[in-house]
């Protein structure tokens, strides 16, 4: 029998069940889904779950296309953006199409590359932990950039992305915009002009639906058709009925979406000020998290200390960011609890 | 840019939106999910969808393990049995581990093999369109058998499966039991004895949850760990919160499950008698569908004629079964409508 070789899988943030934590470790939204989500998941719709879901995901595709004012056949929906990204690696990477991504970024890129035997190169962030877009101008292969970047939250402007995409139109650029709605500008509209740009987004963060598993990609029709080819060859009904309805209701409520993301931005900036006042060093995050280091305590120590006080954050073993903690931005109350606890911990050193 | 080569994707049964059909074409259950499914998908649970789902799927794993009286670490849950099967092909097939499956069976096996570049051999059914289990005894590679078989519904006894698995314990046997609950006996309990047996089941048929996308595999811990390795490297949160709750509620309601499958069995046997009386030839289906041929009309013609009358069934272009139609077993009323329409069509020839 074939047995799997030792791949190093991605390790999701912990989901401990021992007590209720102030949970600031997996970049979830602190807000419930839009009110209409509850209404559309009616008894009548639940009772239709004996029937398969629409494999073309057409009503949700249309709702996403409406939001971004594009044609529905340029949208691909998957079971979470992890699935959309994995399909993209499988579709657009192979031995002669290596992948290039930052040394510090979303951990799944490395895992997907290994899963599909795609050679990859990690390009170091600069000393401020920002992506230096010039470093990607001349690489021969597919570029994968999270914008804002995972772990660091740093953001590349629309112009920077446009330049990168324009520079070499034989090369695909995948931009993972999981965190774009917290202060960045989406490059989705560039897909009108450029055939070599694939933009991936998620309903897990700014649309408050991490537990529904919906993500999507926008690009030119050929790229989108390639993703459908993988989907139909793998799991044609991959999006379930209820998640489709939930995501459609979520993207249609623009006011709630704006309100949630503005709260996150406000809470982020308040938390940033508090941490800076306490002497923390922070990256310029435009995401729903902050990456912060304190010279007086290691990331791991601060993580353990906060966990014992009922506050979950995350730290990373990567050498370049091992002094940092990553803090998901939650509600104002959650951030106050976090800051008070950090004050107490530092005061006791 | 890499572009996908021309793979021939699986074609799911049509889901036309032009009018309401008596839909007997995709082997769905005609019955709604268990009543408790509606209750557990409460407003409170829907409002928690801002949080990620449990990547270990622990509560559903336990419910499945309880049902089959096995240990939860021998259960793997996926986003529909298509995903579970695809993971299994990826985990257990490669150039030196070819796949062997029947020439007429679930179309996705060929598609998965092509997707993962796994060599495969189709072994012909016998003249009665049944699997001849002896043909699989000496093959060098992974065996994939749907039991009951897709399209034909024919069934292999527990003893036949046990013999096949025992014959060569260095070779993996994957048994896809999507249709097992309509008169067959599951070989899940053989996984206690044999390390080279992986059994795949689905919530889409006998558990009335096609639209929720939940399937699972049972096997020894090493096989299950291999599937987790793929899952965590691909889409760690692949099962959404609501489907997890729905599936748990569905498997816990044994009385409803038994009632639904008994109805299907009764309706199948009634429909079989009616068709035989009209001169149809049928395979010995123990699934929630019948495969039936009439010497007076081709499968395609009968399909078109029934569709124009508002009844959807399916036919297949494969040469060996092109005279057949496949009829999903629905409610008693649906089957009466089908039979009346076939009588009318044959009467008009």
PDB file of C-alpha atoms in Angstrom, chain A residues 1-10 12-13 15 26-33 37-38 41 43 46-53 55 79 82-83 86-87 90-94 97 108 111-112 115-116 169-172 195-196 204-205 208-213 222-223 226 229-230 232-243, chain B residues 1-10 12-13 15 26-33 37-38 41 43 46-53 55 79 82-83 86-87 90-94 97 108 111-112 115-116 169-172 195-196 204-205 208-213 222-223 226 229-230 232-243:
ATOM      1  CA  UNK A   1       0.000   0.000   0.000  1.00  0.00           C
ATOM      2  CA  UNK A   2       1.138   3.509  -0.694  1.00  0.00           C
ATOM      3  CA  UNK A   3       1.535   5.541   2.493  1.00  0.00           C
ATOM      4  CA  UNK A   4       1.868   9.270   2.574  1.00  0.00           C
ATOM      5  CA  UNK A   5       5.373  10.579   3.025  1.00  0.00           C
ATOM      6  CA  UNK A   6       5.983  12.966   5.892  1.00  0.00           C
ATOM      7  CA  UNK A   7       4.492  16.229   4.732  1.00  0.00           C
ATOM      8  CA  UNK A   8       4.419  19.024   7.267  1.00  0.00           C
ATOM      9  CA  UNK A   9       0.768  20.076   7.338  1.00  0.00           C
ATOM     10  CA  UNK A  10      -0.435  23.553   8.182  1.00  0.00           C
ATOM     11  CA  UNK A  12      -4.401  25.965  12.393  1.00  0.00           C
ATOM     12  CA  UNK A  13      -4.673  28.196  15.463  1.00  0.00           C
ATOM     13  CA  UNK A  15      -9.385  25.875  19.404  1.00  0.00           C
ATOM     14  CA  UNK A  26      -7.458  32.973  14.471  1.00  0.00           C
ATOM     15  CA  UNK A  27      -8.419  36.322  12.917  1.00  0.00           C
ATOM     16  CA  UNK A  28     -12.137  35.642  13.112  1.00  0.00           C
ATOM     17  CA  UNK A  29     -14.653  38.456  13.248  1.00  0.00           C
ATOM     18  CA  UNK A  30     -16.056  39.198  16.730  1.00  0.00           C
ATOM     19  CA  UNK A  31     -19.414  40.056  15.124  1.00  0.00           C
ATOM     20  CA  UNK A  32     -22.180  37.623  14.135  1.00  0.00           C
ATOM     21  CA  UNK A  33     -23.123  37.222  10.448  1.00  0.00           C
ATOM     22  CA  UNK A  37     -28.192  35.329   7.160  1.00  0.00           C
ATOM     23  CA  UNK A  38     -30.315  34.025  10.028  1.00  0.00           C
ATOM     24  CA  UNK A  41     -31.521  29.851   6.678  1.00  0.00           C
ATOM     25  CA  UNK A  43     -36.806  25.818   8.186  1.00  0.00           C
ATOM     26  CA  UNK A  46     -33.021  23.437   5.810  1.00  0.00           C
ATOM     27  CA  UNK A  47     -35.688  20.917   4.800  1.00  0.00           C
ATOM     28  CA  UNK A  48     -34.438  21.093   1.196  1.00  0.00           C
ATOM     29  CA  UNK A  49     -31.054  19.714   2.254  1.00  0.00           C
ATOM     30  CA  UNK A  50     -32.053  16.300   0.896  1.00  0.00           C
ATOM     31  CA  UNK A  51     -31.340  17.815  -2.540  1.00  0.00           C
ATOM     32  CA  UNK A  52     -27.888  18.489  -3.951  1.00  0.00           C
ATOM     33  CA  UNK A  53     -26.611  22.042  -4.038  1.00  0.00           C
ATOM     34  CA  UNK A  55     -22.826  22.904  -8.691  1.00  0.00           C
ATOM     35  CA  UNK A  79     -15.394  25.840   0.077  1.00  0.00           C
ATOM     36  CA  UNK A  82      -8.178  27.635   1.449  1.00  0.00           C
ATOM     37  CA  UNK A  83      -9.872  25.449  -1.150  1.00  0.00           C
ATOM     38  CA  UNK A  86      -5.319  25.013  -3.157  1.00  0.00           C
ATOM     39  CA  UNK A  87      -7.143  24.689  -6.497  1.00  0.00           C
ATOM     40  CA  UNK A  90      -2.920  22.793  -8.433  1.00  0.00           C
ATOM     41  CA  UNK A  91      -4.101  24.586 -11.577  1.00  0.00           C
ATOM     42  CA  UNK A  92      -1.253  27.034 -12.020  1.00  0.00           C
ATOM     43  CA  UNK A  93       1.837  25.407 -10.530  1.00  0.00           C
ATOM     44  CA  UNK A  94       3.984  22.441 -11.566  1.00  0.00           C
ATOM     45  CA  UNK A  97       5.844  26.711 -13.066  1.00  0.00           C
ATOM     46  CA  UNK A 108      -0.654  27.257   3.663  1.00  0.00           C
ATOM     47  CA  UNK A 111       1.889  23.396   2.389  1.00  0.00           C
ATOM     48  CA  UNK A 112      -0.055  23.594  -0.908  1.00  0.00           C
ATOM     49  CA  UNK A 115       1.110  18.855  -1.561  1.00  0.00           C
ATOM     50  CA  UNK A 116       1.205  19.355  -5.335  1.00  0.00           C
ATOM     51  CA  UNK A 169       2.101  39.375 -18.470  1.00  0.00           C
ATOM     52  CA  UNK A 170       3.208  35.807 -19.200  1.00  0.00           C
ATOM     53  CA  UNK A 171       3.443  35.201 -15.509  1.00  0.00           C
ATOM     54  CA  UNK A 172       0.476  34.716 -13.207  1.00  0.00           C
ATOM     55  CA  UNK A 195      -5.381  38.406 -17.839  1.00  0.00           C
ATOM     56  CA  UNK A 196      -2.561  37.309 -15.553  1.00  0.00           C
ATOM     57  CA  UNK A 204     -14.276  34.328   6.811  1.00  0.00           C
ATOM     58  CA  UNK A 205     -13.044  37.726   7.972  1.00  0.00           C
ATOM     59  CA  UNK A 208     -18.250  37.216   9.489  1.00  0.00           C
ATOM     60  CA  UNK A 209     -18.691  33.712   8.056  1.00  0.00           C
ATOM     61  CA  UNK A 210     -15.550  31.718   8.921  1.00  0.00           C
ATOM     62  CA  UNK A 211     -17.743  28.805  10.004  1.00  0.00           C
ATOM     63  CA  UNK A 212     -19.650  28.681   6.703  1.00  0.00           C
ATOM     64  CA  UNK A 213     -16.520  28.079   4.576  1.00  0.00           C
ATOM     65  CA  UNK A 222      -9.748  31.313 -18.814  1.00  0.00           C
ATOM     66  CA  UNK A 223      -8.305  31.305 -15.323  1.00  0.00           C
ATOM     67  CA  UNK A 226      -9.323  26.247 -15.110  1.00  0.00           C
ATOM     68  CA  UNK A 229     -12.095  22.173 -14.291  1.00  0.00           C
ATOM     69  CA  UNK A 230     -10.382  21.221 -11.019  1.00  0.00           C
ATOM     70  CA  UNK A 232     -15.671  19.476 -11.311  1.00  0.00           C
ATOM     71  CA  UNK A 233     -12.942  16.841 -11.306  1.00  0.00           C
ATOM     72  CA  UNK A 234     -12.669  16.857  -7.532  1.00  0.00           C
ATOM     73  CA  UNK A 235     -15.899  17.734  -5.753  1.00  0.00           C
ATOM     74  CA  UNK A 236     -18.601  19.147  -8.068  1.00  0.00           C
ATOM     75  CA  UNK A 237     -21.017  20.005  -5.243  1.00  0.00           C
ATOM     76  CA  UNK A 238     -18.317  21.407  -2.970  1.00  0.00           C
ATOM     77  CA  UNK A 239     -20.405  24.301  -1.652  1.00  0.00           C
ATOM     78  CA  UNK A 240     -23.322  23.229   0.478  1.00  0.00           C
ATOM     79  CA  UNK A 241     -26.816  24.717   0.181  1.00  0.00           C
ATOM     80  CA  UNK A 242     -26.843  26.629   3.463  1.00  0.00           C
ATOM     81  CA  UNK A 243     -23.417  28.241   3.056  1.00  0.00           C
TER      82      UNK A 243
ATOM     83  CA  UNK B   1       1.250  30.538 -17.528  1.00  0.00           C
ATOM     84  CA  UNK B   2       0.361  26.938 -16.961  1.00  0.00           C
ATOM     85  CA  UNK B   3      -3.074  26.061 -18.312  1.00  0.00           C
ATOM     86  CA  UNK B   4      -4.920  22.920 -17.477  1.00  0.00           C
ATOM     87  CA  UNK B   5      -4.770  20.228 -20.078  1.00  0.00           C
ATOM     88  CA  UNK B   6      -8.038  18.870 -21.355  1.00  0.00           C
ATOM     89  CA  UNK B   7      -9.291  16.667 -18.583  1.00  0.00           C
ATOM     90  CA  UNK B   8     -12.725  15.235 -19.002  1.00  0.00           C
ATOM     91  CA  UNK B   9     -14.520  16.280 -15.831  1.00  0.00           C
ATOM     92  CA  UNK B  10     -17.366  14.351 -14.253  1.00  0.00           C
ATOM     93  CA  UNK B  12     -23.253  15.702 -12.600  1.00  0.00           C
ATOM     94  CA  UNK B  13     -26.926  14.974 -13.335  1.00  0.00           C
ATOM     95  CA  UNK B  15     -30.418  20.459 -12.331  1.00  0.00           C
ATOM     96  CA  UNK B  26     -29.478  12.274  -9.142  1.00  0.00           C
ATOM     97  CA  UNK B  27     -30.254   9.591  -6.551  1.00  0.00           C
ATOM     98  CA  UNK B  28     -31.303  12.086  -3.911  1.00  0.00           C
ATOM     99  CA  UNK B  29     -33.673  11.126  -1.123  1.00  0.00           C
ATOM    100  CA  UNK B  30     -37.269  12.316  -1.605  1.00  0.00           C
ATOM    101  CA  UNK B  31     -37.548  12.842   2.166  1.00  0.00           C
ATOM    102  CA  UNK B  32     -36.443  15.907   4.145  1.00  0.00           C
ATOM    103  CA  UNK B  33     -33.633  15.576   6.711  1.00  0.00           C
ATOM    104  CA  UNK B  37     -31.733  18.679  11.895  1.00  0.00           C
ATOM    105  CA  UNK B  38     -34.050  21.684  11.680  1.00  0.00           C
ATOM    106  CA  UNK B  41     -29.663  24.661  13.133  1.00  0.00           C
ATOM    107  CA  UNK B  43     -30.558  31.059  15.311  1.00  0.00           C
ATOM    108  CA  UNK B  46     -26.203  30.320  12.841  1.00  0.00           C
ATOM    109  CA  UNK B  47     -24.996  33.405  14.722  1.00  0.00           C
ATOM    110  CA  UNK B  48     -21.814  31.533  15.677  1.00  0.00           C
ATOM    111  CA  UNK B  49     -20.824  31.247  12.014  1.00  0.00           C
ATOM    112  CA  UNK B  50     -18.348  34.098  12.486  1.00  0.00           C
ATOM    113  CA  UNK B  51     -16.152  31.467  14.183  1.00  0.00           C
ATOM    114  CA  UNK B  52     -14.236  28.734  12.377  1.00  0.00           C
ATOM    115  CA  UNK B  53     -15.537  25.198  12.498  1.00  0.00           C
ATOM    116  CA  UNK B  55     -11.033  21.168  12.188  1.00  0.00           C
ATOM    117  CA  UNK B  79     -17.027  17.669   2.556  1.00  0.00           C
ATOM    118  CA  UNK B  82     -16.639  12.960  -3.340  1.00  0.00           C
ATOM    119  CA  UNK B  83     -14.031  14.797  -1.296  1.00  0.00           C
ATOM    120  CA  UNK B  86     -10.705  12.210  -3.981  1.00  0.00           C
ATOM    121  CA  UNK B  87      -8.492  12.393  -0.870  1.00  0.00           C
ATOM    122  CA  UNK B  90      -4.595  11.182  -3.788  1.00  0.00           C
ATOM    123  CA  UNK B  91      -3.399   9.377  -0.644  1.00  0.00           C
ATOM    124  CA  UNK B  92      -3.357   5.816  -1.929  1.00  0.00           C
ATOM    125  CA  UNK B  93      -2.699   5.993  -5.669  1.00  0.00           C
ATOM    126  CA  UNK B  94       0.350   6.977  -7.720  1.00  0.00           C
ATOM    127  CA  UNK B  97      -0.003   2.131  -7.124  1.00  0.00           C
ATOM    128  CA  UNK B 108     -15.722  10.103 -10.605  1.00  0.00           C
ATOM    129  CA  UNK B 111     -11.895  11.536 -13.125  1.00  0.00           C
ATOM    130  CA  UNK B 112     -10.026  11.354  -9.780  1.00  0.00           C
ATOM    131  CA  UNK B 115      -6.706  14.383 -11.797  1.00  0.00           C
ATOM    132  CA  UNK B 116      -3.926  12.782  -9.732  1.00  0.00           C
ATOM    133  CA  UNK B 169      -3.413  -7.804   2.517  1.00  0.00           C
ATOM    134  CA  UNK B 170      -0.649  -5.719   0.949  1.00  0.00           C
ATOM    135  CA  UNK B 171      -3.195  -4.215  -1.364  1.00  0.00           C
ATOM    136  CA  UNK B 172      -5.761  -1.607  -0.364  1.00  0.00           C
ATOM    137  CA  UNK B 195      -5.895  -3.001   7.849  1.00  0.00           C
ATOM    138  CA  UNK B 196      -6.215  -2.861   4.068  1.00  0.00           C
ATOM    139  CA  UNK B 204     -26.326  12.317   0.723  1.00  0.00           C
ATOM    140  CA  UNK B 205     -28.571   9.296   0.156  1.00  0.00           C
ATOM    141  CA  UNK B 208     -31.249  12.823   3.346  1.00  0.00           C
ATOM    142  CA  UNK B 209     -28.471  15.433   3.388  1.00  0.00           C
ATOM    143  CA  UNK B 210     -27.095  15.715  -0.176  1.00  0.00           C
ATOM    144  CA  UNK B 211     -27.200  19.509   0.122  1.00  0.00           C
ATOM    145  CA  UNK B 212     -25.138  19.563   3.321  1.00  0.00           C
ATOM    146  CA  UNK B 213     -22.096  17.809   1.790  1.00  0.00           C
ATOM    147  CA  UNK B 222      -2.963   4.619   9.699  1.00  0.00           C
ATOM    148  CA  UNK B 223      -5.247   4.958   6.699  1.00  0.00           C
ATOM    149  CA  UNK B 226      -3.161   9.613   5.871  1.00  0.00           C
ATOM    150  CA  UNK B 229      -2.666  14.561   6.414  1.00  0.00           C
ATOM    151  CA  UNK B 230      -4.205  15.461   3.038  1.00  0.00           C
ATOM    152  CA  UNK B 232      -4.841  19.479   6.862  1.00  0.00           C
ATOM    153  CA  UNK B 233      -2.596  20.210   3.894  1.00  0.00           C
ATOM    154  CA  UNK B 234      -5.514  21.207   1.687  1.00  0.00           C
ATOM    155  CA  UNK B 235      -8.441  22.688   3.583  1.00  0.00           C
ATOM    156  CA  UNK B 236      -8.215  22.232   7.370  1.00  0.00           C
ATOM    157  CA  UNK B 237     -11.683  23.620   8.088  1.00  0.00           C
ATOM    158  CA  UNK B 238     -13.310  21.807   5.161  1.00  0.00           C
ATOM    159  CA  UNK B 239     -16.544  20.948   7.001  1.00  0.00           C
ATOM    160  CA  UNK B 240     -18.644  23.940   7.879  1.00  0.00           C
ATOM    161  CA  UNK B 241     -20.315  24.423  11.273  1.00  0.00           C
ATOM    162  CA  UNK B 242     -23.902  23.895  10.135  1.00  0.00           C
ATOM    163  CA  UNK B 243     -23.263  20.724   8.112  1.00  0.00           C
TER     164      UNK B 243
END
